[in-house]
Tab-separated table of C-alpha atoms in Angstrom:
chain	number	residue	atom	x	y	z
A	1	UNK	CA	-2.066	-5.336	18.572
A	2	UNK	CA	-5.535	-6.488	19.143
A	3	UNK	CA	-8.502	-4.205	18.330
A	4	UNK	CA	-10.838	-3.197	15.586
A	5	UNK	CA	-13.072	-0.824	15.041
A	6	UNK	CA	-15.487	0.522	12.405
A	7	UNK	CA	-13.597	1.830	9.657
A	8	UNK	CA	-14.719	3.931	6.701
A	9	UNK	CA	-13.691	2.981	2.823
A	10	UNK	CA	-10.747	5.311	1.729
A	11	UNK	CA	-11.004	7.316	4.620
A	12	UNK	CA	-8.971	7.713	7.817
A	13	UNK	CA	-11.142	7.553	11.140
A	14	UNK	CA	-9.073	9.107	14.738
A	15	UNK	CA	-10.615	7.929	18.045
A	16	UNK	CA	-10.530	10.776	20.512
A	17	UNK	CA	-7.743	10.239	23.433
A	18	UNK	CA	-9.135	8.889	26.987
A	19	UNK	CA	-5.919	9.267	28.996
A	20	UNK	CA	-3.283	11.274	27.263
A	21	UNK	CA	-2.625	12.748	24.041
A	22	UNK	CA	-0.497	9.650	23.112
A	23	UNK	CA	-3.849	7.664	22.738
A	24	UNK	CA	-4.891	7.269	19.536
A	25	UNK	CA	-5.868	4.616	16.770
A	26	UNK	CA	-6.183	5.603	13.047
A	27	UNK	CA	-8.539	2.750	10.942
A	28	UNK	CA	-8.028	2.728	7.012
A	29	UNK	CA	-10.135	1.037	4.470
A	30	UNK	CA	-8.474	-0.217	1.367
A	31	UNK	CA	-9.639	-3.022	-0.775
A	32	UNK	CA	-7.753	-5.492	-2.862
A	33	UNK	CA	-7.973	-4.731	-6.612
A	34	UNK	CA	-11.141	-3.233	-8.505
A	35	UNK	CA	-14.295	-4.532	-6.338
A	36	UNK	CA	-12.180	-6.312	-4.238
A	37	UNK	CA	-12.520	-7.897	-0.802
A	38	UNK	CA	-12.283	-4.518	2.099
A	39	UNK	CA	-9.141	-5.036	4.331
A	40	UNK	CA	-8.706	-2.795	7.200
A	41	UNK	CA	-5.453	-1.288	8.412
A	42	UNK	CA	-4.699	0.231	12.142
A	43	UNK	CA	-2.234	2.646	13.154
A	44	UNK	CA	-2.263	2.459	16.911
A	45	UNK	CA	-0.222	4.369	19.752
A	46	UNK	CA	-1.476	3.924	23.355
A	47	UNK	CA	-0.204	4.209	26.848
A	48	UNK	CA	-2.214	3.031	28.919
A	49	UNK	CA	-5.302	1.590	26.735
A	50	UNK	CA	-5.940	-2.348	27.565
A	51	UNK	CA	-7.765	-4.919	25.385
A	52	UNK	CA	-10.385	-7.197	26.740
A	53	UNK	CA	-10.613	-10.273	26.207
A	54	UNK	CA	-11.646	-11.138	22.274
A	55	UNK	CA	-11.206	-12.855	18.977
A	56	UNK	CA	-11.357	-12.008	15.227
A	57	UNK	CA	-12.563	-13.952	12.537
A	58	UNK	CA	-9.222	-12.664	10.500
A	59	UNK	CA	-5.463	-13.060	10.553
A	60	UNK	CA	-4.415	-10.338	12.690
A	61	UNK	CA	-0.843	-9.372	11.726
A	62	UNK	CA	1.063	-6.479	13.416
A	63	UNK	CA	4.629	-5.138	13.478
A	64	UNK	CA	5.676	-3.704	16.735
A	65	UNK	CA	7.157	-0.268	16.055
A	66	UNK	CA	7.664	1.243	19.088
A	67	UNK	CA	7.724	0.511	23.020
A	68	UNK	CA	6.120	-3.039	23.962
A	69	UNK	CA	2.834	-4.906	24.423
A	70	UNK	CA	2.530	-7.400	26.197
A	71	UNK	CA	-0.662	-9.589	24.990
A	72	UNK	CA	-2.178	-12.846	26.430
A	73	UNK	CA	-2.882	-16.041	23.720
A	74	UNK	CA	-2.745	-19.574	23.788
A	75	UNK	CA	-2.577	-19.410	27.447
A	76	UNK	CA	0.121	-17.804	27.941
A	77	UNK	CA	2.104	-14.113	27.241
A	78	UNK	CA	4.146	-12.484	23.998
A	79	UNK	CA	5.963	-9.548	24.783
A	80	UNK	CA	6.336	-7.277	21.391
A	81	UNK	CA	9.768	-5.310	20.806
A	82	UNK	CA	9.897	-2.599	17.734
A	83	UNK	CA	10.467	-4.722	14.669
A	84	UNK	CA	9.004	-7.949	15.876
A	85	UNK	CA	5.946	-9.498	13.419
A	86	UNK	CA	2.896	-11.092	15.725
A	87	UNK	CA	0.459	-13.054	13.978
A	88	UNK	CA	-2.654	-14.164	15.680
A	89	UNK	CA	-5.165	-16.911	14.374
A	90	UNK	CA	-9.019	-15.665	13.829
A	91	UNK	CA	-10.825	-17.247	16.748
A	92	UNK	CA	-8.495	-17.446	19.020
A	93	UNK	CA	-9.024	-15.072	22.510
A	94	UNK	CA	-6.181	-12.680	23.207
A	95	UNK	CA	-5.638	-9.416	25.171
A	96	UNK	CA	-3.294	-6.511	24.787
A	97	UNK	CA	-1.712	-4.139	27.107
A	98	UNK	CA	1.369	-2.176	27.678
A	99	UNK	CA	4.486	-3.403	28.838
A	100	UNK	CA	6.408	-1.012	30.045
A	101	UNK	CA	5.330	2.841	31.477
A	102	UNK	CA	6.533	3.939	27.583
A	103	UNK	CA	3.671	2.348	26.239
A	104	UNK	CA	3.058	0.655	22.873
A	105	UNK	CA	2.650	1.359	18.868
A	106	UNK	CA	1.890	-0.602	15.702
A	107	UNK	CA	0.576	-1.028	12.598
A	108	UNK	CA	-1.587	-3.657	12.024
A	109	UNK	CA	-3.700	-5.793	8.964
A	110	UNK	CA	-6.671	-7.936	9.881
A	111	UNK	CA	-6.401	-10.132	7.147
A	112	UNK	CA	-8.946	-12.922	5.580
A	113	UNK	CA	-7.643	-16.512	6.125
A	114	UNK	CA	-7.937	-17.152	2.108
A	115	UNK	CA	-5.571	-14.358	1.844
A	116	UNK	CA	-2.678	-16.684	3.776
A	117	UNK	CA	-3.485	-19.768	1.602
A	118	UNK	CA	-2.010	-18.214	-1.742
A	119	UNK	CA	1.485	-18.721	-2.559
A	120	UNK	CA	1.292	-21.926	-0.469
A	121	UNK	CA	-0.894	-25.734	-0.786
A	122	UNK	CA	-2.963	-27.165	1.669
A	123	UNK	CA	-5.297	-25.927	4.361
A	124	UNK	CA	-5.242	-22.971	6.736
A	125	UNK	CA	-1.793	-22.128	7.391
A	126	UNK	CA	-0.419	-23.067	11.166
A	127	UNK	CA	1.883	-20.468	13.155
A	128	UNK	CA	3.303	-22.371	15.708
A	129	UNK	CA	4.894	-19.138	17.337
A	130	UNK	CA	2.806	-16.028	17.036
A	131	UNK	CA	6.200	-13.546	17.674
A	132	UNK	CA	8.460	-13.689	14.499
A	133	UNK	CA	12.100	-12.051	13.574
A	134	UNK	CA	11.918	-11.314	10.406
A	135	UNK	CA	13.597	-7.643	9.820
A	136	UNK	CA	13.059	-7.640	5.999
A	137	UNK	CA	9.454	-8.694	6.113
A	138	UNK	CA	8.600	-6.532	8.856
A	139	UNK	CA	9.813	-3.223	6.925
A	140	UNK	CA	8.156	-4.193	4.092
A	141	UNK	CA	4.979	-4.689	5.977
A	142	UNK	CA	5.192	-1.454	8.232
A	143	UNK	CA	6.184	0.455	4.582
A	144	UNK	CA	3.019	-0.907	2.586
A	145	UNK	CA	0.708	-0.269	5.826
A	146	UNK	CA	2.007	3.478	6.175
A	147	UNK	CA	1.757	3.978	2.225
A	148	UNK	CA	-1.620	2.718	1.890
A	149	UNK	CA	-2.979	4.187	4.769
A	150	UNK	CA	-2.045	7.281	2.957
A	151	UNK	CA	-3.459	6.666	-0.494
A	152	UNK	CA	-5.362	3.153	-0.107
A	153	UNK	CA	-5.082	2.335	-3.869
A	154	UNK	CA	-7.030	-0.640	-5.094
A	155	UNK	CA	-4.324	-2.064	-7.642
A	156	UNK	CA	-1.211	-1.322	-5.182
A	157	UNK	CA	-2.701	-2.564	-2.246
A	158	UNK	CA	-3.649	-6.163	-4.305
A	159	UNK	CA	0.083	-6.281	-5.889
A	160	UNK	CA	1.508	-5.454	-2.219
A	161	UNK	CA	-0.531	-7.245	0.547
A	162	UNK	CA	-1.261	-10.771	-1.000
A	163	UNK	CA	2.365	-11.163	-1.860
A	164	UNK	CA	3.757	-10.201	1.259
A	165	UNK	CA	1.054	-12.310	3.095
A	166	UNK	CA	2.335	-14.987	0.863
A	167	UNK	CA	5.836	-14.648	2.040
A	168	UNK	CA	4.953	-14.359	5.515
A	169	UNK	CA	3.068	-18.168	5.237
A	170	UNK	CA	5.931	-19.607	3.048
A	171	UNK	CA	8.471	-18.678	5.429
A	172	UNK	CA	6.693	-19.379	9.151
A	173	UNK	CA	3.820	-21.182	9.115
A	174	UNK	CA	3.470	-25.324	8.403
A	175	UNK	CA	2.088	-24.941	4.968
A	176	UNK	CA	3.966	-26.490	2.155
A	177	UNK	CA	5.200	-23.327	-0.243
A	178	UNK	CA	3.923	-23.938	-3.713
A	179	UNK	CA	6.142	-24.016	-6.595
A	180	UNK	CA	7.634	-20.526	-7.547
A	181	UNK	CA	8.516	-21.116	-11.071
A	182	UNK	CA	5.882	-19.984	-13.127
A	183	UNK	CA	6.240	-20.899	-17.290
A	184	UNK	CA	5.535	-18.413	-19.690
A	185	UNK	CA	6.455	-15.238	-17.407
A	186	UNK	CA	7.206	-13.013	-20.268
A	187	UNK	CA	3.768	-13.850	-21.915
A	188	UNK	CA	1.741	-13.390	-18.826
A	189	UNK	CA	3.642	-10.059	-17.886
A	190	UNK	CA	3.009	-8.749	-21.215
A	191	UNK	CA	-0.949	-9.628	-21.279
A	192	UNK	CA	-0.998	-7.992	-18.026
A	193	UNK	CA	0.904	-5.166	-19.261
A	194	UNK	CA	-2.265	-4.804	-22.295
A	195	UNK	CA	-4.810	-5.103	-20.113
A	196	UNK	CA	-3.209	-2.158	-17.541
A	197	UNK	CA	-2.203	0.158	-19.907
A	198	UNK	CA	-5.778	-0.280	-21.850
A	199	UNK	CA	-7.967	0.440	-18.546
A	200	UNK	CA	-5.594	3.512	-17.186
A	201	UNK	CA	-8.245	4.949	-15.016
A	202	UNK	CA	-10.337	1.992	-13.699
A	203	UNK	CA	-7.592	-0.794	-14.220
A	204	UNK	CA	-9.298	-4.169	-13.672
A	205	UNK	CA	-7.995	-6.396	-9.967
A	206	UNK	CA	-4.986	-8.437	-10.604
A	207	UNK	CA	-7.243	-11.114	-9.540
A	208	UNK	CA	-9.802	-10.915	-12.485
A	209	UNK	CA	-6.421	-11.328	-15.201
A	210	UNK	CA	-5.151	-13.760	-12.961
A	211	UNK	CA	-8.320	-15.886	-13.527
A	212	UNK	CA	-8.975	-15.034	-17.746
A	213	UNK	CA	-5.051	-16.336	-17.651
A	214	UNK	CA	-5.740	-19.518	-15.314
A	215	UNK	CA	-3.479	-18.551	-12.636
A	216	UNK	CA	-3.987	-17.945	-9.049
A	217	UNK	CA	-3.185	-14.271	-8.210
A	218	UNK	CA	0.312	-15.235	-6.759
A	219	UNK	CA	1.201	-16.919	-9.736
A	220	UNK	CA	0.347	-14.050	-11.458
A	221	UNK	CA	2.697	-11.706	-8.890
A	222	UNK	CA	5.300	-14.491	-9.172
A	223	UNK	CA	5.251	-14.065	-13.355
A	224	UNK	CA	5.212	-10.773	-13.614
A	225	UNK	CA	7.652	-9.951	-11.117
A	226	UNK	CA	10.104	-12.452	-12.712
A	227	UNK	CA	9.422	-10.704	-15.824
A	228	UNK	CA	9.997	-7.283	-15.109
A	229	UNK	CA	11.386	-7.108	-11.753
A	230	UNK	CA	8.397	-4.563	-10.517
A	231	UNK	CA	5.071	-5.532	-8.990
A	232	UNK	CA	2.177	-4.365	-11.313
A	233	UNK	CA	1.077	-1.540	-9.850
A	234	UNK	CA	4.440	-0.245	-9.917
A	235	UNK	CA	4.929	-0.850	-13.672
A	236	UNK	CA	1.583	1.029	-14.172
A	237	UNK	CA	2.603	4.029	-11.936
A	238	UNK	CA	5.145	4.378	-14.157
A	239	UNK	CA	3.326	4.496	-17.166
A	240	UNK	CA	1.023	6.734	-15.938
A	241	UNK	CA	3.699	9.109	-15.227
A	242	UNK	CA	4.932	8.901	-18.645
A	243	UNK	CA	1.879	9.498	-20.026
A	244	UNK	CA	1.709	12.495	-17.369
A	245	UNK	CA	4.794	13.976	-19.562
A	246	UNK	CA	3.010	14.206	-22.933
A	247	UNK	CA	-0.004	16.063	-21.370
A	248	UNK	CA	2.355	18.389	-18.803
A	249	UNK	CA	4.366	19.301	-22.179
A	250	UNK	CA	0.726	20.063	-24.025
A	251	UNK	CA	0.182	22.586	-21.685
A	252	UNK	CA	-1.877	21.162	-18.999
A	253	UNK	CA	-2.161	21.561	-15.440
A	254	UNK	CA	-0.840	18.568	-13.139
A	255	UNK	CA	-4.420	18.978	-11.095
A	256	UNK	CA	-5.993	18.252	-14.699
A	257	UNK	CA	-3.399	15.840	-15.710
A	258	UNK	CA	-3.652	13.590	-12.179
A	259	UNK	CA	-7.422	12.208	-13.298
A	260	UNK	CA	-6.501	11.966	-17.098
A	261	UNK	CA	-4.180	9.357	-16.390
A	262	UNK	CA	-5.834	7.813	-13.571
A	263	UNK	CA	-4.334	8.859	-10.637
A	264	UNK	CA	-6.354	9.528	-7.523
A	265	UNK	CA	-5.098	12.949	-7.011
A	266	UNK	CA	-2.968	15.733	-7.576
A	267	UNK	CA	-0.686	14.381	-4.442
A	268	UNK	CA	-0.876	10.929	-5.972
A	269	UNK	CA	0.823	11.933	-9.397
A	270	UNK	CA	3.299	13.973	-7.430
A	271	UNK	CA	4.012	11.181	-5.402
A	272	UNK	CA	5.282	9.070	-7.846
A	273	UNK	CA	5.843	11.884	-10.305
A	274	UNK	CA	9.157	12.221	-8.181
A	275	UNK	CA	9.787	8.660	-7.449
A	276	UNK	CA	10.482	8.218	-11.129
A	277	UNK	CA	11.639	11.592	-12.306
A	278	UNK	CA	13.409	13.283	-9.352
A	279	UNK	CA	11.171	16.340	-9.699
A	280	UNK	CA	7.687	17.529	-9.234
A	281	UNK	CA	4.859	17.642	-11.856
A	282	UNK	CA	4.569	21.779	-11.782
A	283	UNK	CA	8.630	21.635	-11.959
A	284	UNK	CA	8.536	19.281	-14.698
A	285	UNK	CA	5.897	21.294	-16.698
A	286	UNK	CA	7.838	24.793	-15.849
A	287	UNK	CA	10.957	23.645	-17.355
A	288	UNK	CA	9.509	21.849	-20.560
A	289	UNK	CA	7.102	24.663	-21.908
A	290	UNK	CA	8.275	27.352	-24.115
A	291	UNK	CA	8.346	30.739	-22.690
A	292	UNK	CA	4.866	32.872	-23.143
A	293	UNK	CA	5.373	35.203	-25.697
A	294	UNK	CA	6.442	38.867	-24.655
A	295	UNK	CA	4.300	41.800	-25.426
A	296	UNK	CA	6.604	44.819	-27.551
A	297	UNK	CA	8.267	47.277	-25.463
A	298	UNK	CA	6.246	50.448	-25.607
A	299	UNK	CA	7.825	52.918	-28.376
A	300	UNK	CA	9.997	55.634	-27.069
A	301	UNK	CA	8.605	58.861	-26.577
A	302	UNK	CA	10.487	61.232	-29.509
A	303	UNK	CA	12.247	63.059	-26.903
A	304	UNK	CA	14.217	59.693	-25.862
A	305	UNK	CA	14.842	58.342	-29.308
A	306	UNK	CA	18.577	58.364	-30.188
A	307	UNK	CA	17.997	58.073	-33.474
A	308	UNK	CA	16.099	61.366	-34.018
């Protein structure tokens, strides 16, 4: 749960195998809102591949998801089960290996340290043990990994990462939470709401509103999610997919439609397309356009007509 390597923006890069065709690491490139900071993801499954000895100037944060690793920090070993969270501090030297003959898979972030200061006060947050239980935080972590790897979209991956980050420091590191209540929730949600709905196709970073409103980005998370119950890029999913209906029932194609409305692609608008409507953008458009006019039947030849 160790490794980087170069990694290409929106794009998925596979390593060739060395020792079996279980050896593999997938790098994705997302970045954190409209000309946001890069943050890489890795999808890794190895059997026999072992780390050497090295350090990152990031957070690394995995979530064990099958077999174990067993890696070496602090001067001494953690040994990774599926669902554990293992969070190691940039600069300090670790290795990684397998465990077991089954080998070893995970997803892991490599995350900036200013990324682990929001949603809490003070310094550089402190995890005094590097192996966490945490079964909610860890499927929320492995989901928004394996869903942004996919589609590494700017606005979901800055409403998703920084606030799960943020719950990862307030519950197990030292640093003292800051305060969750936020006032004014319903004003801030609804000047985030403008400003999303105004810019469908290039929508500006959550960080950039956070700032015009004099908020720190998790404030801005905290208000809007007290608001509406939805992160933002959820809430603007779903208005793109109801704007997605008006064009669909003019007549248009959903590989037309997906751009119009700012989605990244055809898959992307189906994606959520069904999330919110049970059914696909072509289904959707079959079912709600009137039927093409028929051309006459042909007259009857006057040897056929019953009326003659």
């Amino acid at each position: 749960m160790t490794g980087r390597g170069e990694a290409t923006t929106g794009t998925v890069r596979r390593r060739p195998s060395r020792h079996s065709a279980k050896e593999e690491a997938l790098w994705t490139r997302t970045v954190l809102g409209r000309d946001g900071r890069p943050l890489d993801l890795l999808t890794a499954r190895f059997d026999q591949h072992r780390y050497a000895p090295h350090t990152h100037d990031e957070f690394t944060i995995g979530v064990s998801v099958g077999g174990s690793e067993l890696i070496g920090y602090r001067g001494g070993h953690i040994r990774t089960g599926p669902g554990s969270i293992v969070v190691l501090a940039p600069g300090e030297m670790h290795t990684g290996g397998p465990a077991a003959c089954d080998g070893y898979a995970y997803r892991a972030l490599y995350a900036e340290p200013s990324l682990l200061r929001e949603g809490a006060v003070g310094g550089l947050p402190h995890f005094r043990e590097p192996l966490l239980d945490d079964p909610g935080l860890a499927a929320a972590l492995r989901a928004a990994h394996t869903e942004l790897s996919v589609c590494p979209d700017p606005l979901e991956a800055e409403s998703r990462l920084p606030w799960l980050l943020a719950a990862l420091t307030r519950r197990h590191s030292t640093a003292r939470p800051d305060r969750d209540e936020v006032p004014g929730a319903a004003r801030i949600a609804d000047a985030v709401r403008d400003r999303l709905a105004g810019e469908l196709q290039d929508p500006p970073s959550l960080a950039s509103l956070a700032t015009d409103l004099g908020l720190s980005r998790y404030q801005l998370l905290r208000a809007f999610r007290t608001a509406t119950g939805i992160p933002p890029y959820a809430w603007l999913a779903q208005h793109r997919v109801n704007r997605a209906r008006r064009l669909l029932e003019s007549g248009l194609r959903p590989a037309e439609v997906a751009g119009l409305v700012g989605f990244a692609d055809q898959a992307h608008l189906t994606r959520w397309f069904r999330r919110v409507l049970g059914v696909t953008p072509a289904a959707y458009r079959a079912s709600v356009l009137p039927f093409p006019p028929q051309p006459p039947p042909p007259p009857l030849s006057p040897s056929l007509d019953p009326f003659r």
